[in-house]
C-alpha positions as protocol buffer text, in pm:
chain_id: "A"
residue {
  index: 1
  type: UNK
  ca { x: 4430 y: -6697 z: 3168 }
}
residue {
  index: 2
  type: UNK
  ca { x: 4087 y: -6922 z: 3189 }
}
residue {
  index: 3
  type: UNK
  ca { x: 3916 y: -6996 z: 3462 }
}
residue {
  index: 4
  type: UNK
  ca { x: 3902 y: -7339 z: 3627 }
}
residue {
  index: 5
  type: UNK
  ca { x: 3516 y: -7335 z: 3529 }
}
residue {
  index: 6
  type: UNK
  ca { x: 3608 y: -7270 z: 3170 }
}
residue {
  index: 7
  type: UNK
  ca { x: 3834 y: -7478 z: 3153 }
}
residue {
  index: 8
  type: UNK
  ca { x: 3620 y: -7751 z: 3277 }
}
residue {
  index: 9
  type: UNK
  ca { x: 3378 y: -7677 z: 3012 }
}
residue {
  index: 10
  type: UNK
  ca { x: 3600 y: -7701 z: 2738 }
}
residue {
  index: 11
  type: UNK
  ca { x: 3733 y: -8024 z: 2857 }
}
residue {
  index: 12
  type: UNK
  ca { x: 3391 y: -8174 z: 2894 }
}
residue {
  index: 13
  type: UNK
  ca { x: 3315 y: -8055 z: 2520 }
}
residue {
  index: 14
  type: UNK
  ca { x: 3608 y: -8228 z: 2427 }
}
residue {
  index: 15
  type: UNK
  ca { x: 3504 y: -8552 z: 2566 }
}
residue {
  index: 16
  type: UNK
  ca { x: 3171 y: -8493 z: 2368 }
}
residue {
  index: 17
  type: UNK
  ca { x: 3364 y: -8525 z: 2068 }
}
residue {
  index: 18
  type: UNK
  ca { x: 3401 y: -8157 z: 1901 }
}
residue {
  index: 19
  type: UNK
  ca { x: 3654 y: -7962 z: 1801 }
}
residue {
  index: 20
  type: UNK
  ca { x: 3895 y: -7757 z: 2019 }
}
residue {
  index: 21
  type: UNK
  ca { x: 3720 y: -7447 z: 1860 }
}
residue {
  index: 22
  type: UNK
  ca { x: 3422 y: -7567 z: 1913 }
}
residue {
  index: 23
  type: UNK
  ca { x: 3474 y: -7620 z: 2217 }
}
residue {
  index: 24
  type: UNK
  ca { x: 3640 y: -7333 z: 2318 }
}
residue {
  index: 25
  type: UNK
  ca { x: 3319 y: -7130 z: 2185 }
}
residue {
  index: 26
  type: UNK
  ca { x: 3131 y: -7354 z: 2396 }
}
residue {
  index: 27
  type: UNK
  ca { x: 3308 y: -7257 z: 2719 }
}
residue {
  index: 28
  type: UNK
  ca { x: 3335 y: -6897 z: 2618 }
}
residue {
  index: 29
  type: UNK
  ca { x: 3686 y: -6858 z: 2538 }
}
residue {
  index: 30
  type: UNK
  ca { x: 3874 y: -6739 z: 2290 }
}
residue {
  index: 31
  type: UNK
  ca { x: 3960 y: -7027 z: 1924 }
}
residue {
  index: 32
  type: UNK
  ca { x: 4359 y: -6939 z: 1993 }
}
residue {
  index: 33
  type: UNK
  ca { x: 4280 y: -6984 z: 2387 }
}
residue {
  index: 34
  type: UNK
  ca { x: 4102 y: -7369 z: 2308 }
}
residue {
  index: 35
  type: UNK
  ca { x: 4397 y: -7462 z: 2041 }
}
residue {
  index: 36
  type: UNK
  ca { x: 4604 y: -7372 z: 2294 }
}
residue {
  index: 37
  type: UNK
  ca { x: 4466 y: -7580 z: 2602 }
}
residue {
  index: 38
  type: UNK
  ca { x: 4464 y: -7828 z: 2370 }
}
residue {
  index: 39
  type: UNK
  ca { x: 4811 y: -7849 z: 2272 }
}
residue {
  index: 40
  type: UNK
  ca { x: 4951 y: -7790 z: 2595 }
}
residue {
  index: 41
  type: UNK
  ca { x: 4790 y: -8114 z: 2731 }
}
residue {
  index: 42
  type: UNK
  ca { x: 4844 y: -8302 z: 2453 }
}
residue {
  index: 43
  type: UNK
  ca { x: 4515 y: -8349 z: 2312 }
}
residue {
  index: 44
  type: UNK
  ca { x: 4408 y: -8554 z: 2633 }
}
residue {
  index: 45
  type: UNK
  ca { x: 4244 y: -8371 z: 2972 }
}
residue {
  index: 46
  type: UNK
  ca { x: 4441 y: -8262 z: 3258 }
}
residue {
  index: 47
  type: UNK
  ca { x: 4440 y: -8522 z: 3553 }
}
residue {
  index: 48
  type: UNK
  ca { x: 4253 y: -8267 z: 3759 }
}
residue {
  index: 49
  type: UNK
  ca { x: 4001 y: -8227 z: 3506 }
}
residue {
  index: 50
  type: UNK
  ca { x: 3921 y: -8593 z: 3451 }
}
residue {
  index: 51
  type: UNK
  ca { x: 3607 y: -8735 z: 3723 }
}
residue {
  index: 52
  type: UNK
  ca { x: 3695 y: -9026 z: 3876 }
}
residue {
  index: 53
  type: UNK
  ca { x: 3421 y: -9317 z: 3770 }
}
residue {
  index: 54
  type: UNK
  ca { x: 3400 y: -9391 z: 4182 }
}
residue {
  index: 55
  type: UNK
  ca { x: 3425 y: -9057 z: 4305 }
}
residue {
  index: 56
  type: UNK
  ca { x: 3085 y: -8871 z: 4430 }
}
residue {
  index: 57
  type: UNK
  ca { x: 2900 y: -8631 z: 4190 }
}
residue {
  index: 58
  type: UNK
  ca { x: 2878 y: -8365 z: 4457 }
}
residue {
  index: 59
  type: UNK
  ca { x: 2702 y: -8196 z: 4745 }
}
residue {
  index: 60
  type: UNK
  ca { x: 2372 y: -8351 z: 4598 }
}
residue {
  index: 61
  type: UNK
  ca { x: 2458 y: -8699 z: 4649 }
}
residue {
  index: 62
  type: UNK
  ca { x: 2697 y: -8633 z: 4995 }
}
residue {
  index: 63
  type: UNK
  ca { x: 2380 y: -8430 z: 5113 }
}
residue {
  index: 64
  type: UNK
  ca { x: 2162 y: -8810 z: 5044 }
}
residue {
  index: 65
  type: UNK
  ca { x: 2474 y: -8972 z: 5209 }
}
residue {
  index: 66
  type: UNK
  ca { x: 2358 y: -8755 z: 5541 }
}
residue {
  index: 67
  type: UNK
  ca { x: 1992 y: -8787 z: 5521 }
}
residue {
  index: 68
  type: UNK
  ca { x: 2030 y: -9160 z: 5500 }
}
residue {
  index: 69
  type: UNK
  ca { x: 2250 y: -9223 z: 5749 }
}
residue {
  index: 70
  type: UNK
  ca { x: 2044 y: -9026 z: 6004 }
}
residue {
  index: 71
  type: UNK
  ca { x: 1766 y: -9234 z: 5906 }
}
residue {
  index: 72
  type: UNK
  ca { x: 1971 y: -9479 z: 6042 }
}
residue {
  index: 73
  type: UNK
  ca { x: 2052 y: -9693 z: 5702 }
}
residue {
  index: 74
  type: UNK
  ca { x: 2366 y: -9924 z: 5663 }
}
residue {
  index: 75
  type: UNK
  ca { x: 2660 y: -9868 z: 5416 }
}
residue {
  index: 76
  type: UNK
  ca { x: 2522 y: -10091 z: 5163 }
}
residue {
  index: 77
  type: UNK
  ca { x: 2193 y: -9969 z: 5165 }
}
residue {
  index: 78
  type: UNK
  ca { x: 2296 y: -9633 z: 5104 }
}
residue {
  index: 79
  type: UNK
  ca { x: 2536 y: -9774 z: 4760 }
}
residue {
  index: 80
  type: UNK
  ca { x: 2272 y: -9983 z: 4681 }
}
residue {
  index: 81
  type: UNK
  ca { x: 2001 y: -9647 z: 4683 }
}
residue {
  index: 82
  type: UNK
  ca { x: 2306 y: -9425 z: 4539 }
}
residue {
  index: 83
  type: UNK
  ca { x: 2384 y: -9671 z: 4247 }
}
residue {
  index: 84
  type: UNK
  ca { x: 2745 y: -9687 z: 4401 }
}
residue {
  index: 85
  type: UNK
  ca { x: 2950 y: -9965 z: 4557 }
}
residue {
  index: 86
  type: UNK
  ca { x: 2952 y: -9978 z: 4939 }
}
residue {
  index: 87
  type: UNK
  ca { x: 3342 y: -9948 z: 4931 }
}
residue {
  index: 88
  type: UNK
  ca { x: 3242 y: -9620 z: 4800 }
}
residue {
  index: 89
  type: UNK
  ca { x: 3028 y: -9524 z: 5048 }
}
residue {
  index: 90
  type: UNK
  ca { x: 3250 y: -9624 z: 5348 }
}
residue {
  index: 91
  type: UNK
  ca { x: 3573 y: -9439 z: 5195 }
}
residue {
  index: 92
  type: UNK
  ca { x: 3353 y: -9125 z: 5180 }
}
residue {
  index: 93
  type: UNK
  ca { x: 3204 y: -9162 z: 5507 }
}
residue {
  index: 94
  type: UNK
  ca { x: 3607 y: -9297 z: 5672 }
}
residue {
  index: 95
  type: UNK
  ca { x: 3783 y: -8975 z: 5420 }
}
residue {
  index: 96
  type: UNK
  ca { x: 3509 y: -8748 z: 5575 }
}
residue {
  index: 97
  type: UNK
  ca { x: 3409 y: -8818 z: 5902 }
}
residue {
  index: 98
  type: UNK
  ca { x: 3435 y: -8511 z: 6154 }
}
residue {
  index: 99
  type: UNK
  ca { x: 3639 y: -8691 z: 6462 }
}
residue {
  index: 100
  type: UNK
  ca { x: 3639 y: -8379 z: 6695 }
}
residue {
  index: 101
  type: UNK
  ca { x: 3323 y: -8480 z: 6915 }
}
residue {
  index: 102
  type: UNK
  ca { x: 3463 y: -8833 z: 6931 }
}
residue {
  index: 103
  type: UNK
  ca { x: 3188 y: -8982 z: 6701 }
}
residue {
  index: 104
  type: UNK
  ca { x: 3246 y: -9073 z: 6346 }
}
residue {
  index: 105
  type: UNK
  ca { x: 2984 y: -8765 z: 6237 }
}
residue {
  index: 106
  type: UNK
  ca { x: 2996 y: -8722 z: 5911 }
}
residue {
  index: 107
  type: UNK
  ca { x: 2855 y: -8367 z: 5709 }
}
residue {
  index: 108
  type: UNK
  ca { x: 2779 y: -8312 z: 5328 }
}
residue {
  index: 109
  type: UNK
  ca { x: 2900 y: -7918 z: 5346 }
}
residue {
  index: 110
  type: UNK
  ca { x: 3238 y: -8046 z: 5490 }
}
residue {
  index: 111
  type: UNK
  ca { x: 3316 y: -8340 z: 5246 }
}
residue {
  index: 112
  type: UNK
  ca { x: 3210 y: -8135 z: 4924 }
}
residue {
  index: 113
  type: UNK
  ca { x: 3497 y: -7862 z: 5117 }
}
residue {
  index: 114
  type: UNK
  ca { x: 3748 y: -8153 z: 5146 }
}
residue {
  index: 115
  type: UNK
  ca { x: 3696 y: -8262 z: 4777 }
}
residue {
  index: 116
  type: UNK
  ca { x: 3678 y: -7903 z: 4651 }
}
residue {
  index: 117
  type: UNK
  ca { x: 4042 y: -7848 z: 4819 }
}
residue {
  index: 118
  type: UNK
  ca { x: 4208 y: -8142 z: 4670 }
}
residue {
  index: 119
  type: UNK
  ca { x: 4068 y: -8116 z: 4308 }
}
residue {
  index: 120
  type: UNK
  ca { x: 4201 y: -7736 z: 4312 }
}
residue {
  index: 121
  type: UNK
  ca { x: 4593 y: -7993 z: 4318 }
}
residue {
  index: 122
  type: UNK
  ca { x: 4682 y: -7978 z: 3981 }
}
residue {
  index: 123
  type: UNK
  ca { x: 4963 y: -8234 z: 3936 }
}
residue {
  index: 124
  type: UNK
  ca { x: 5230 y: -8211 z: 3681 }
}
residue {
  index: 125
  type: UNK
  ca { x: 5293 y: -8498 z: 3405 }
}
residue {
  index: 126
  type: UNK
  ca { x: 5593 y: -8656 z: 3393 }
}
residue {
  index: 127
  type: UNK
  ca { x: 5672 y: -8515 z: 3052 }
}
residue {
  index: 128
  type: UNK
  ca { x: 5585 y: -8152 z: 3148 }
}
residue {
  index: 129
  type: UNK
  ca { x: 5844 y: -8254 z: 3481 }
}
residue {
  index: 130
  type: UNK
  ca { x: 6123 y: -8450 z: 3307 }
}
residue {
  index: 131
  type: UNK
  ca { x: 6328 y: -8201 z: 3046 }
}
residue {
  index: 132
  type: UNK
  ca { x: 6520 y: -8494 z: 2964 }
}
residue {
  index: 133
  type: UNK
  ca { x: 6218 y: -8713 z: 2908 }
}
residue {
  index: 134
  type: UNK
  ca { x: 6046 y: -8530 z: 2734 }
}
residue {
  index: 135
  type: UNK
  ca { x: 6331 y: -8472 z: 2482 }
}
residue {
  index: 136
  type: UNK
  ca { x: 6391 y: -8798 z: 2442 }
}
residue {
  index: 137
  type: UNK
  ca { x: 6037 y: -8891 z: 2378 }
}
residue {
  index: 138
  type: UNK
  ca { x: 5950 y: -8610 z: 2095 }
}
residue {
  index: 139
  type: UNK
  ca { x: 6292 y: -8705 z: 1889 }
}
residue {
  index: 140
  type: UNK
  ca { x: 6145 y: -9071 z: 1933 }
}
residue {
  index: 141
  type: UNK
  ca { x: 5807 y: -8950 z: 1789 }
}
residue {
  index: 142
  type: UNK
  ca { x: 6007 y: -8746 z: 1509 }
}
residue {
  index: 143
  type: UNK
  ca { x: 6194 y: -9042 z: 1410 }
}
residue {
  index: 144
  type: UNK
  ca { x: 5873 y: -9262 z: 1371 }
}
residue {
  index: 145
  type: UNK
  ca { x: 5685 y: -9258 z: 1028 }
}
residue {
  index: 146
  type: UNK
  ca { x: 5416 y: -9442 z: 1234 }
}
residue {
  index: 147
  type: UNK
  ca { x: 5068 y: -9282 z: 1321 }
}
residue {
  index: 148
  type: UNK
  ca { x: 4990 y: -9335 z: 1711 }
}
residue {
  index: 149
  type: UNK
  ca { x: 4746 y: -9597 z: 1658 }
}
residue {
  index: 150
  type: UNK
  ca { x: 5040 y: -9808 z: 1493 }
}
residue {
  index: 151
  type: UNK
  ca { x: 5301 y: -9656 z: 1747 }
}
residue {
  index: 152
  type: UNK
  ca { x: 5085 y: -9783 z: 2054 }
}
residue {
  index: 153
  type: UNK
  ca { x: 5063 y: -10127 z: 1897 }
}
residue {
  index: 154
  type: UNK
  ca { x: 5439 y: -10177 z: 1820 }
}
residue {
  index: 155
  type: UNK
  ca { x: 5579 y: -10489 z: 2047 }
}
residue {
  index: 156
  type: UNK
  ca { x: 5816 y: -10318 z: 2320 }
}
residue {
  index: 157
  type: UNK
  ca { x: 6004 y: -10638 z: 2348 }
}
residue {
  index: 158
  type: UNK
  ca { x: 6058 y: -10794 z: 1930 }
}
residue {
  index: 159
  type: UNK
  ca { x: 6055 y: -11188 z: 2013 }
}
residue {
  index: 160
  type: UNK
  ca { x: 6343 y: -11241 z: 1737 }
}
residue {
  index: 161
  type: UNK
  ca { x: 6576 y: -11091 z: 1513 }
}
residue {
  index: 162
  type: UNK
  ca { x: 6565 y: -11260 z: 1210 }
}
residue {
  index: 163
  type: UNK
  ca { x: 6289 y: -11451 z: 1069 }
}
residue {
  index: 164
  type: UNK
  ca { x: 6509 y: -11811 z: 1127 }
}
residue {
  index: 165
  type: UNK
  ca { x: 6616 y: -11711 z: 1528 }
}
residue {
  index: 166
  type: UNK
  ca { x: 6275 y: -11784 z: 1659 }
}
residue {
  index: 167
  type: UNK
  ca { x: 6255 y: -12148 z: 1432 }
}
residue {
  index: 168
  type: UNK
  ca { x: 6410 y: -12376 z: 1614 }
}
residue {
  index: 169
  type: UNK
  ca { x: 6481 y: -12774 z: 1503 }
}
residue {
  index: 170
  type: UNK
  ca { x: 6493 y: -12904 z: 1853 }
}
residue {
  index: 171
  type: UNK
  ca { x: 6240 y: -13041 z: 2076 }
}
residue {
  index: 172
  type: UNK
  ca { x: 6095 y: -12785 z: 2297 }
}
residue {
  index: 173
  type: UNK
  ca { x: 6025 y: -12953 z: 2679 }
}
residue {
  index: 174
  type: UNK
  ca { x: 5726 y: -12667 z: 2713 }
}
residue {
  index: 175
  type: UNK
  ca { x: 5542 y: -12895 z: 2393 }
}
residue {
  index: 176
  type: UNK
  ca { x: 5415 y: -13231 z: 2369 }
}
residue {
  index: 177
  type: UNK
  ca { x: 5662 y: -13442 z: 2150 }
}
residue {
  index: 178
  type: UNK
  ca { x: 5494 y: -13595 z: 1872 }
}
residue {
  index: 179
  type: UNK
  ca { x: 5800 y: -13707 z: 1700 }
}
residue {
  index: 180
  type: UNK
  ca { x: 6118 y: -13927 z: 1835 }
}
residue {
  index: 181
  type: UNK
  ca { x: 6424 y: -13751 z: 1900 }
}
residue {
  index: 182
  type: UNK
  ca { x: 6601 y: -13979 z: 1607 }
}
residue {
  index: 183
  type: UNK
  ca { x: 6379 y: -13780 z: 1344 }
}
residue {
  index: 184
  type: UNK
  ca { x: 6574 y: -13474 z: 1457 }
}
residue {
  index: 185
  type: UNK
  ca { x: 6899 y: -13398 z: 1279 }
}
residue {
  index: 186
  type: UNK
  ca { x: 7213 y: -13379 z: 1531 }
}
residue {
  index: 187
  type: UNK
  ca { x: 7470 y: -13099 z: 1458 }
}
């Protein structure tokens, strides 16, 4: 079994663009062990492995949080210094505040605890949930003589049948008539 640290690493290879065996070297595991990871997630990076494009980078930058708001700084000063939104800043500081003396005090050490405890939540896919689902969806696959890129771009709802259903001869009230309705053949 890998570690949550290797298995970080491999993931983060990944997303640099090598191989799974490359990038199981990388993270110091086992070929077999990164084909496997692979596979089991489906080629794509477990939701607890993914970093959140708002979420903090760590203690470093909850530490700067502190210093600056003891210096006494507002919200948006502190996103505009941290390169983050100020919605940012306020959900850390309202997620993480320490409410016990009263105050609103909040304390790098604590929120890096806080966000170390709910990464550690690994949450199942739907597919990995769902028996039935997932049956369903890898006879679907088998069926298709599609590659992804042209399954993902298939029209979930076909706009007609035949190549005549979706011609029509009469006036449509959604466009501009540019003929009279005499032109138009009764049947």
């Amino acid at each position: 079994m890998t570690g949550r640290d290797e298995q970080r690493s491999f993931w983060r290879a990944i997303a640099a663009g090598q191989s799974s065996e490359e990038a199981a070297l990388e993270a110091g595991v086992s070929q077999p062990v990164g084909t496997r990871l692979f596979r089991k997630a489906g080629g794509m990076p477990p939701a607890m492995f993914k970093s959140s494009a708002t979420a903090l980078s760590g203690l470093v930058e909850r530490e700067e949080i502190t210093l600056l708001m003891v210096q006494g700084h507002s919200i948006r000063e502190i996103g505009r210094r941290l390169g983050r939104s100020a919605a940012t800043i306020s959900r850390e500081l309202r997620r993480n505040a320490a409410t016990r003396s009263g105050g609103l005090e909040y304390q790098a050490s604590t929120a890096q605890w806080h966000a170390d405890r709910l990464d550690r939540r690994p949450k199942l896919t739907k597919l990995a949930l769902n028996t039935t689902l997932r049956t369903y969806v890898e006879e679907r696959l088998a069926r298709c003589r599609r590659g992804p890129e042209q399954r993902s771009r298939r029209s979930r709802f076909p706009l007609c049948e035949s190549a005549g259903e979706g011609l029509s001869t009469r006036p449509s009230p959604q466009l501009p008539a540019t003929r009279s309705l005499a032109q138009y053949p009764q049947p």
